[in-house]
Tab-separated table of C-alpha atoms in Angstrom:
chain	number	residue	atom	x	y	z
A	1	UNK	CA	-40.980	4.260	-7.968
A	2	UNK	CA	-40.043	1.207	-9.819
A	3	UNK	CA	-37.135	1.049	-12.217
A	4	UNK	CA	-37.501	-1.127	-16.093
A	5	UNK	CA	-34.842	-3.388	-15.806
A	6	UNK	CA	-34.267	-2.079	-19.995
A	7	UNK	CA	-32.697	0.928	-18.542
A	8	UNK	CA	-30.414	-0.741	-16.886
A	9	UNK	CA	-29.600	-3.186	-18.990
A	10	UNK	CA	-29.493	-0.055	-21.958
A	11	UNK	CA	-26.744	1.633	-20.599
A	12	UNK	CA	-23.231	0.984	-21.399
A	13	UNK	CA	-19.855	0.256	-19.356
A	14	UNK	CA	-20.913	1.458	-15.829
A	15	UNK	CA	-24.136	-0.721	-15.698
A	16	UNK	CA	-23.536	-2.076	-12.714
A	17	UNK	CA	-22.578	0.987	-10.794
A	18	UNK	CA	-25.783	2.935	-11.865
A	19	UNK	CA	-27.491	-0.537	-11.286
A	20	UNK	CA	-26.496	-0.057	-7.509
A	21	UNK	CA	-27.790	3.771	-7.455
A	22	UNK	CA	-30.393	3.001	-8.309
A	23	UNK	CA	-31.782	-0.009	-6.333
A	24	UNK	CA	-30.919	2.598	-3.708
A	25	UNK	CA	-34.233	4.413	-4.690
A	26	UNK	CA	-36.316	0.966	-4.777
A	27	UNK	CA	-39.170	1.539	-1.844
A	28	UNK	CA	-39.048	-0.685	1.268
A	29	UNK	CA	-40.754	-3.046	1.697
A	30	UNK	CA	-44.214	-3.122	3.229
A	31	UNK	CA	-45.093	-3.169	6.908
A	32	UNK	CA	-44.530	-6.745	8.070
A	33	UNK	CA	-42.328	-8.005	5.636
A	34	UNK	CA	-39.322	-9.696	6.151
A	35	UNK	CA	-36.491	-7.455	7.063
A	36	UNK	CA	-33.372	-7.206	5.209
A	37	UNK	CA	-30.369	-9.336	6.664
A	38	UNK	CA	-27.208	-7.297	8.843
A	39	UNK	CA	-24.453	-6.872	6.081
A	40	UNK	CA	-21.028	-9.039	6.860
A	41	UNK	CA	-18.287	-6.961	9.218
A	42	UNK	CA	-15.690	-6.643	6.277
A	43	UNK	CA	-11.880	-6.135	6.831
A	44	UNK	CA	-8.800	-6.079	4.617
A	45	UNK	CA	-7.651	-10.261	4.452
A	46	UNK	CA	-8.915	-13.108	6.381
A	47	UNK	CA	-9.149	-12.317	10.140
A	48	UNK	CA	-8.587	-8.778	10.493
A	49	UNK	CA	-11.555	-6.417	11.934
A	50	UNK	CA	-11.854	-2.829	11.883
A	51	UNK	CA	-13.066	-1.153	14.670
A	52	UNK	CA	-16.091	0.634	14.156
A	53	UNK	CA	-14.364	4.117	15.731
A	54	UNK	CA	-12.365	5.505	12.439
A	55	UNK	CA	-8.927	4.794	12.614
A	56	UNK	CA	-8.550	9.106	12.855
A	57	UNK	CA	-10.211	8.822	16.078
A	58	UNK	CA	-8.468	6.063	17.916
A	59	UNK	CA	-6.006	6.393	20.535
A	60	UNK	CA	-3.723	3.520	19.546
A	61	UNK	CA	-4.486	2.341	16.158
A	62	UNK	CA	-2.986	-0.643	14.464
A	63	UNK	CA	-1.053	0.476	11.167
A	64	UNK	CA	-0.205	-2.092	8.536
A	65	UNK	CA	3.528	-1.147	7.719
A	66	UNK	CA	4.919	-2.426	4.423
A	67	UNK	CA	8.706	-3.237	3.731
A	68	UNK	CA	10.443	-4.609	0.866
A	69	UNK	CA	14.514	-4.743	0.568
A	70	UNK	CA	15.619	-5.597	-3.048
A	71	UNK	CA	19.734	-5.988	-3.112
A	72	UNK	CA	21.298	-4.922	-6.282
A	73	UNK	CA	24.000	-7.317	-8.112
A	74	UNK	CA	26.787	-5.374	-6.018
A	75	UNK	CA	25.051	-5.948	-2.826
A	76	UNK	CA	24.831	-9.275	-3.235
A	77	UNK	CA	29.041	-9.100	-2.631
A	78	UNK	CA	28.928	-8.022	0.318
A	79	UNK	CA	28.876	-9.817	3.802
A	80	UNK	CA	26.147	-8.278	5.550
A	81	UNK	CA	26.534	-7.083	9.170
A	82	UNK	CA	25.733	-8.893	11.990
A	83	UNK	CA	26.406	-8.081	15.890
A	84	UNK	CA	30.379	-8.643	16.127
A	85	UNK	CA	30.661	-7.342	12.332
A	86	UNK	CA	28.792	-3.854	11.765
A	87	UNK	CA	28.917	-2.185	9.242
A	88	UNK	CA	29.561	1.451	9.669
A	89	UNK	CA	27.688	4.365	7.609
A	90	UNK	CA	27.186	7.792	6.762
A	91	UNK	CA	23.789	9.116	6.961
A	92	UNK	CA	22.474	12.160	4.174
A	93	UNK	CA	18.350	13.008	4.892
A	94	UNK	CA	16.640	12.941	1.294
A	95	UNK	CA	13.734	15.500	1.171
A	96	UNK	CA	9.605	15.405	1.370
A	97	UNK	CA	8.550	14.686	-2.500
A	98	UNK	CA	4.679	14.840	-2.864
A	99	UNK	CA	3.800	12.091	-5.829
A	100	UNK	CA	0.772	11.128	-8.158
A	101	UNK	CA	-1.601	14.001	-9.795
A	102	UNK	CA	-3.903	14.505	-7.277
A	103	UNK	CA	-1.189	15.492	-4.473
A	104	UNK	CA	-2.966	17.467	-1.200
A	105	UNK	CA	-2.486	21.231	-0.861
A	106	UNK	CA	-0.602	21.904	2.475
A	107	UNK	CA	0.486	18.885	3.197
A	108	UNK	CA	2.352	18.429	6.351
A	109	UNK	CA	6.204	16.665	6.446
A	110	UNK	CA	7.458	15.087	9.553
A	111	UNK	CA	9.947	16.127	11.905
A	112	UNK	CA	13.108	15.534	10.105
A	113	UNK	CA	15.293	15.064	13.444
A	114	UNK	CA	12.852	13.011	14.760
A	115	UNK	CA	12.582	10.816	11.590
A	116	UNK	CA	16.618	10.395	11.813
A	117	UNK	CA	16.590	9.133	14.786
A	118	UNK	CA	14.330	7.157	13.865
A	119	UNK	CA	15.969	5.731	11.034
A	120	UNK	CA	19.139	5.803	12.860
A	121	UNK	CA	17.725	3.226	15.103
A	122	UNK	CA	16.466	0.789	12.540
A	123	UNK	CA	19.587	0.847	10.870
A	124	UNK	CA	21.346	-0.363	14.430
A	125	UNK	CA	18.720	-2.703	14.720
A	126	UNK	CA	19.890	-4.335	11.317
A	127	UNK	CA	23.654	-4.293	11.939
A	128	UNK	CA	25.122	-0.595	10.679
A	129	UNK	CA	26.141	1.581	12.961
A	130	UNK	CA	26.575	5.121	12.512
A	131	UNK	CA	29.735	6.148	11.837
A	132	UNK	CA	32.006	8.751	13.924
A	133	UNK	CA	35.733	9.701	15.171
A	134	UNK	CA	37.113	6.855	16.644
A	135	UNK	CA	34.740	4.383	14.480
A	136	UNK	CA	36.055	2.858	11.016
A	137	UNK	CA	35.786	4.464	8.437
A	138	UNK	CA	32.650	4.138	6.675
A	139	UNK	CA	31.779	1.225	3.839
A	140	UNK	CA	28.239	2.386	2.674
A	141	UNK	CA	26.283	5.549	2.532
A	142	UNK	CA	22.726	5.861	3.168
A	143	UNK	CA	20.411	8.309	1.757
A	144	UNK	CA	16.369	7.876	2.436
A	145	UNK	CA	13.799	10.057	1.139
A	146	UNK	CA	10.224	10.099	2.092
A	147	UNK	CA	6.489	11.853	1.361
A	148	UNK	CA	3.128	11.083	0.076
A	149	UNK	CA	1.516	9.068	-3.095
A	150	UNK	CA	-1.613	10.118	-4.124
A	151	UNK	CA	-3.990	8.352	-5.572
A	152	UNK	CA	-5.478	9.882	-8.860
A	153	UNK	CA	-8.670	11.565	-8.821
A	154	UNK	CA	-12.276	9.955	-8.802
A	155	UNK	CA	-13.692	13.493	-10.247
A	156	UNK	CA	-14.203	12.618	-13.883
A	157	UNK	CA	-15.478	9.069	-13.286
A	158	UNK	CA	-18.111	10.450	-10.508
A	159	UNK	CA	-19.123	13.545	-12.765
A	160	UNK	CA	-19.691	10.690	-15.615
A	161	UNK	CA	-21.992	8.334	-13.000
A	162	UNK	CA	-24.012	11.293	-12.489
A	163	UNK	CA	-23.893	12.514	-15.826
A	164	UNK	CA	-25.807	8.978	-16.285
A	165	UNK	CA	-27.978	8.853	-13.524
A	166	UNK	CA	-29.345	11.825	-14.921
A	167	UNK	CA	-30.180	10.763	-18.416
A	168	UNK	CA	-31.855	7.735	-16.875
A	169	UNK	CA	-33.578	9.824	-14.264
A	170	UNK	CA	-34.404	12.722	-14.937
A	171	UNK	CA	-34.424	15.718	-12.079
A	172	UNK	CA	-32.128	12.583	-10.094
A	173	UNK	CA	-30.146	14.163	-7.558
A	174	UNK	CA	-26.332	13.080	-8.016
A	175	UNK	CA	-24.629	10.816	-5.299
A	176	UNK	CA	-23.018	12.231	-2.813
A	177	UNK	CA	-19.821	10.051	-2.426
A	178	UNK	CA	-16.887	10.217	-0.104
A	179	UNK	CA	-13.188	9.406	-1.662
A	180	UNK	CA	-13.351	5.862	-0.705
A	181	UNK	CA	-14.035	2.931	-3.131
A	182	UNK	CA	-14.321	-0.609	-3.568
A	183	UNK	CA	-11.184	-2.298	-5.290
A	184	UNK	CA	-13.873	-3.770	-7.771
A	185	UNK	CA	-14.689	-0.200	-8.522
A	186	UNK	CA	-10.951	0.971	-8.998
A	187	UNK	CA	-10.616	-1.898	-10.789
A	188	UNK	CA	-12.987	-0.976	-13.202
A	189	UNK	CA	-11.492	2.167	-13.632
A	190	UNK	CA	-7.535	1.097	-13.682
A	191	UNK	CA	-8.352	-1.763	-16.585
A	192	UNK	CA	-9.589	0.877	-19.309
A	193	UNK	CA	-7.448	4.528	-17.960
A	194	UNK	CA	-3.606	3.883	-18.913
A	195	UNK	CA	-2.940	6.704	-16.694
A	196	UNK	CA	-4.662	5.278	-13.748
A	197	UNK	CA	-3.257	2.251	-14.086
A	198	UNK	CA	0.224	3.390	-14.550
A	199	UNK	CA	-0.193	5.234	-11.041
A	200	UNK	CA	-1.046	2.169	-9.468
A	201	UNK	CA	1.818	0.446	-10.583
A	202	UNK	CA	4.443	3.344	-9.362
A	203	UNK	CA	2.590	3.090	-6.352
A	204	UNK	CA	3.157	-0.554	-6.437
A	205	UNK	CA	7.040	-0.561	-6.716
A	206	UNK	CA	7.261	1.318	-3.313
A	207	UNK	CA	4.411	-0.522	-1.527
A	208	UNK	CA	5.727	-4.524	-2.675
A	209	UNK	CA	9.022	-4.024	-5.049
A	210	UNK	CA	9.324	-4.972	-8.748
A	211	UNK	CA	8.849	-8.015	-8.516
A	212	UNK	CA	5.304	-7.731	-6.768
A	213	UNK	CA	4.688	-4.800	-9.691
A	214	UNK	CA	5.273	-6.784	-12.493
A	215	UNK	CA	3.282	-9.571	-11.395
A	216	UNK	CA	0.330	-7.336	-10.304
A	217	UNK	CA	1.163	-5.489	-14.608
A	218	UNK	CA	0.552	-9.166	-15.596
A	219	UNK	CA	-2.403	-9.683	-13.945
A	220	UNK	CA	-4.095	-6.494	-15.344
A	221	UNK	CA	-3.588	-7.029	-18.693
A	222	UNK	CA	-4.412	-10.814	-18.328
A	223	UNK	CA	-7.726	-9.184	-16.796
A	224	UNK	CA	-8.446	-6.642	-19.335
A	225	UNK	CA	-7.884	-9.612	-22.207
A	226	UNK	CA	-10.703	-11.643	-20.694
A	227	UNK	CA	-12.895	-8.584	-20.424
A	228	UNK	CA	-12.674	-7.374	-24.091
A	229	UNK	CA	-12.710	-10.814	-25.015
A	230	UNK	CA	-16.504	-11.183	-23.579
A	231	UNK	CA	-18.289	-7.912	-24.920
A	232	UNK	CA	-21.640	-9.422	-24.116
A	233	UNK	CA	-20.527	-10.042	-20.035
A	234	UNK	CA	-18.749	-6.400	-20.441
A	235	UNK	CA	-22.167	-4.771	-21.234
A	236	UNK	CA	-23.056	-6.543	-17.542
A	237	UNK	CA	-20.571	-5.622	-15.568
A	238	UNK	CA	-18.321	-8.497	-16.082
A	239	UNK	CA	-20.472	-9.589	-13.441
A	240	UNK	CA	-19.995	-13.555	-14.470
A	241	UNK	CA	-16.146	-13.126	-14.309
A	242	UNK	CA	-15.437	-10.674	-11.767
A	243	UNK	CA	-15.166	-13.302	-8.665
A	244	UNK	CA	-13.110	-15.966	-10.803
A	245	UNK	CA	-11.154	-13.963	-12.974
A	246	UNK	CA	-7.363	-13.624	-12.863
A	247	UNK	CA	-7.218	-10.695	-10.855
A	248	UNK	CA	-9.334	-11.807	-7.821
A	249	UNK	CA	-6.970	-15.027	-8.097
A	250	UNK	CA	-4.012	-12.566	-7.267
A	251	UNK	CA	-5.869	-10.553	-5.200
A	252	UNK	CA	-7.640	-13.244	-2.492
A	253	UNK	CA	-4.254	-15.503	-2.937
A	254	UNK	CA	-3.263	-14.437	0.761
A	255	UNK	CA	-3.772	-12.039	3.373
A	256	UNK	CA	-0.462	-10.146	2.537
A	257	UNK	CA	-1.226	-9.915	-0.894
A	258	UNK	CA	-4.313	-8.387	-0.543
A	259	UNK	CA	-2.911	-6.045	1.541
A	260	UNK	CA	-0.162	-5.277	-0.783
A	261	UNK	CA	-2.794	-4.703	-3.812
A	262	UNK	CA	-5.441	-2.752	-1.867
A	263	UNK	CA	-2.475	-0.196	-0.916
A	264	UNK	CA	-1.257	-0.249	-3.923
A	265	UNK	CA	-4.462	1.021	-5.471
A	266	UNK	CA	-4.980	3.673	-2.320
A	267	UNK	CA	-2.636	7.092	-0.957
A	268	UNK	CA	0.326	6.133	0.846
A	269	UNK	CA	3.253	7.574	2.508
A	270	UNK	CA	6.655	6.244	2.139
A	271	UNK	CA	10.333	6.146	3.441
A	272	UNK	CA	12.830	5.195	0.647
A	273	UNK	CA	16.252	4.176	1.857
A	274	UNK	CA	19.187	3.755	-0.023
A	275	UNK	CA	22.556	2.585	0.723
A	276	UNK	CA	25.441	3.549	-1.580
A	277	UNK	CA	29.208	1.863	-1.863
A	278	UNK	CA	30.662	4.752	0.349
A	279	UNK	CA	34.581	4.366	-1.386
A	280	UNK	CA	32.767	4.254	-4.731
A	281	UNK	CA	31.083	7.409	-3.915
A	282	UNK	CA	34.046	9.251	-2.885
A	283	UNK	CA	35.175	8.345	-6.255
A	284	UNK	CA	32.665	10.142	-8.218
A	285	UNK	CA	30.750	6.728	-8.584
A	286	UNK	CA	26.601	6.100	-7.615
A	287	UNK	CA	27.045	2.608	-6.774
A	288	UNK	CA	23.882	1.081	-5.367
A	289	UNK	CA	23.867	-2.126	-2.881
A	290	UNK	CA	20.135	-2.299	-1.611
A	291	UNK	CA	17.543	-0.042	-1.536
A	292	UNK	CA	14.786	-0.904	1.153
A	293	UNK	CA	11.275	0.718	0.740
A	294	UNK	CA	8.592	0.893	3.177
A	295	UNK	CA	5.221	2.263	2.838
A	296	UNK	CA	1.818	2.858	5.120
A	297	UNK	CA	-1.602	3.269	3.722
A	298	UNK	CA	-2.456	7.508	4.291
A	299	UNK	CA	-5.966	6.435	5.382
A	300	UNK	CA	-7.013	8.282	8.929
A	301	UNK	CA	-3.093	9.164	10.060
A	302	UNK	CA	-0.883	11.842	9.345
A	303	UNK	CA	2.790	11.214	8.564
A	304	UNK	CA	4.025	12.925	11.414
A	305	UNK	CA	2.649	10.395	13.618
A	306	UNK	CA	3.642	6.926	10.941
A	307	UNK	CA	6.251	7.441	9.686
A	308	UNK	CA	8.678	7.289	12.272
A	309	UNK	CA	7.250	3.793	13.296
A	310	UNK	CA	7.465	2.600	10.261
A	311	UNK	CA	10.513	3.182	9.736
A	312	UNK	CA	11.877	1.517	13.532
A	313	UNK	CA	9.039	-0.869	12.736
A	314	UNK	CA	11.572	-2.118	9.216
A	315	UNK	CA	15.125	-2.065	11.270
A	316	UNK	CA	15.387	-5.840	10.827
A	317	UNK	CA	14.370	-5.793	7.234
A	318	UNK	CA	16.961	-3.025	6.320
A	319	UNK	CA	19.624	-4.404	3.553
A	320	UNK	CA	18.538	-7.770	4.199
A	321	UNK	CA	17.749	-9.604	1.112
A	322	UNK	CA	13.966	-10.127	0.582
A	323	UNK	CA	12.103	-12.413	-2.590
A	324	UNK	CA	8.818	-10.868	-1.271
A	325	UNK	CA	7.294	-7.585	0.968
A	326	UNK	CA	6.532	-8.218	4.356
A	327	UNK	CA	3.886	-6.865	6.094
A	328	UNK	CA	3.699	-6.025	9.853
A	329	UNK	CA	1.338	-4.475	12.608
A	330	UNK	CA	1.684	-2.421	15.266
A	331	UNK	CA	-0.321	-0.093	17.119
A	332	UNK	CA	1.089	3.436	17.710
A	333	UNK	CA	0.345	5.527	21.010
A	334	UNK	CA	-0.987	9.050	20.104
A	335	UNK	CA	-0.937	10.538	23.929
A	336	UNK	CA	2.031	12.469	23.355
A	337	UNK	CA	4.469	9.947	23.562
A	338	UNK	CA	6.423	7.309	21.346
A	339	UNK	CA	4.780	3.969	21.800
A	340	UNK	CA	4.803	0.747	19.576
A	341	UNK	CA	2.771	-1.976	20.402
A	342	UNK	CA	3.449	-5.511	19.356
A	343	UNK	CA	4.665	-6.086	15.607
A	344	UNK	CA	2.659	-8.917	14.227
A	345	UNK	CA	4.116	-10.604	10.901
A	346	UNK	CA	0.946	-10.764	8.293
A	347	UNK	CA	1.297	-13.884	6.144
A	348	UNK	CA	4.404	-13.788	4.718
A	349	UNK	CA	6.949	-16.254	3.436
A	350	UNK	CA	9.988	-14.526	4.256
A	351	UNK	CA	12.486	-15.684	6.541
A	352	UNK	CA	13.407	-13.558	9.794
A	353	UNK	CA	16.900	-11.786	9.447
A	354	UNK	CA	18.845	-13.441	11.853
A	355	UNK	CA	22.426	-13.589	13.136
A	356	UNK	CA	22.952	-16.733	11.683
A	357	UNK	CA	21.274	-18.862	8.626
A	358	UNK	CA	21.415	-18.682	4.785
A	359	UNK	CA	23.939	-15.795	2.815
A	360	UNK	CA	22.108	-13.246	3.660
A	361	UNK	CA	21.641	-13.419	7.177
A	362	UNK	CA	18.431	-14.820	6.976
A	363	UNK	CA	17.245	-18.340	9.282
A	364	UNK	CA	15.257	-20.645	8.026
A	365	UNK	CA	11.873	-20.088	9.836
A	366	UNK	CA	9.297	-18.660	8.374
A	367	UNK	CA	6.713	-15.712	9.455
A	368	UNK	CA	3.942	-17.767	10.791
A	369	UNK	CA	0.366	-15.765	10.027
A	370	UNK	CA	-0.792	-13.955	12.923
A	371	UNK	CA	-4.365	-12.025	13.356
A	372	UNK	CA	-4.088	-8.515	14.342
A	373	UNK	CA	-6.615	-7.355	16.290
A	374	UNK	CA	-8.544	-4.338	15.412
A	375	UNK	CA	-11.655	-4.510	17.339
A	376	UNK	CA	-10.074	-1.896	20.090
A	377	UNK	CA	-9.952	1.613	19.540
């Protein structure tokens, strides 16, 4: 069956997504034609591979873990710990908080003792040591919460795509779609659904910090200006200012960023820690020094098995002061025992905490870009 190009061109806002259905139902071609070309391995920034097993099914897959410290104006004050000065704290466990609208029935927390200790050794890893009798007393208080973001349903939009599949072909069968999608296609979505796009940007405060979230609230609306400003290219598809609009500019400006957006955009978990002026508190006063959040995409692991290597995977990161989120790999172990494989720094700009260097504890060098290898189940 052969498709008018009018239809397509006749129909409204999703043109290029029914466009794509329905060259799906264009015949093949005749016997002895040429055949069509192997489509590009893909990944998620320059260099990375996915292995063809699903990342559910491999024994040791490599998570991207993402971890962003922002210091309040108090925090700045304070000398931060290093190996002959610890800092000493008191640990309180938050508790599992399921966020967006479309959260998962039944979801499964992690261990919470394992997740201390876990978060016990990051924080020695970083300089603050646990306080006890015989310790000092305790200058800071830390409190970390963790759980899932959800990303918001695809229901409506899908139920609309076959709503016009149908009108253009009648008896059509609708698409039967799995819960991934494009970013182009969330995209789509985010720019005209206030609601969508305001989940993306929580979601974007834990996964790469404020400042990260308001530049990725700039680019939208910077987007969504040059879209309504071209009706004619809207009716399209936007398909003459997808690649080179301001949002692809942000998007393909490194492999971090990338990263950062495409997780942003896609479930999560999360580990939020906070650490709290410990004489303040005993005062009756919330006094926040640094908060450091750290995030892995939800996408074929449970929590149980990520979160506590995320969270050992951010000890150097924890209350140091960061312009930027850094993102590292590691590989996990699932055969019954706790194993992380090398952490690889992804493109980033900021410095290693070190023992000695700027205010902050940070040295000079900088995170040189290293491929992680995903071709290995």
């Amino acid at each position: 069956m052969t498709i008018p190009k009018a239809w397509i061109a006749g129909i409204s806002g999703r043109g290029v997504i029914l466009a794509a259905l329905l060259a799906c139902l264009q015949p093949a071609p005749a016997a002895g034609g040429a055949e069509p070309a192997a489509a590009p391995s893909t990944g998620r920034g320059n260099g990375f591979k996915f292995s063809l097993l699903p990342k559910s099914l491999q024994r040791r897959p490599a998570l991207d873990f993402h971890v962003i410290t922002e210091l309040t104006d108090a925090g700045r004050k304070v000398a931060p710990p290093s190996a002959a000065a610890p800092a000493y704290y008191i640990a309180q466990p938050g508790q599992f908080t399921q966020m967006g609208t479309n959260t998962s029935a039944g979801e499964r927390p992690p261990d919470l003792a394992q997740l201390t200790r876990a978060m016990e050794k990051a924080l020695a890893n970083g300089g603050y040591l646990k306080a006890a009798p015989g310790t000092p007393l305790p200058s800071i208080a830390v409190v970390f919460n963790y759980g899932s973001f959800a990303r918001f349903s695809l229901q409506m939009y899908d139920m609309a795509d076959d709503q016009l599949l149908a009108e253009a072909i009648p008896d059509s069968t609708p698409m039967v779609r799995t819960d991934e999608r494009s970013t182009d296609a969330l995209l789509k979505i985010v720019l005209q659904d206030k609601a969508a796009r305001e989940d993306v940007l929580q979601r974007a405060t834990l996964v790469g910090g404020e400042k990260f979230t308001r530049e990725l609230a700039r680019v939208f609306k910077e987007e969504a200006e040059i879209r309504l400003g071209n009706q004619a290219l809207s009716e399209l598809g936007f398909s003459e200012i997808d690649a080179a609009g301001p949002f692809h500019r942000f998007f393909d400006g490194n492999s971090n960023l990338m990263m950062l957006v495409e997780d942003s955009f896609n479930d999560c978990y999360f580990v939020i820690a906070s650490a709290f002026d410990y004489v303040a508190m005993k005062k009756g006063q919330r006094v926040l020094l640094w908060r450091t959040k750290m995030t892995v995409s939800a996408s074929g692991v449970s929590m149980t098995e990520s979160l506590p290597a995320l969270v050992v995977s951010a000890g150097p990161y924890l209350g140091k002061d960061m312009a930027d989120a850094i993102t590292v790999s590691r590989r996990i172990s699932r055969e019954g025992k706790v194993e992380l494989g090398e952490l690889k720094i992804i493109e980033s700009d900021v410095p290693l905490p070190g023992a000695t260097g700027d205010a902050h504890g940070s040295t000079p060098q900088t995170g040189k870009p290293a491929e992680s290898d995903r071709s290995k189940p």
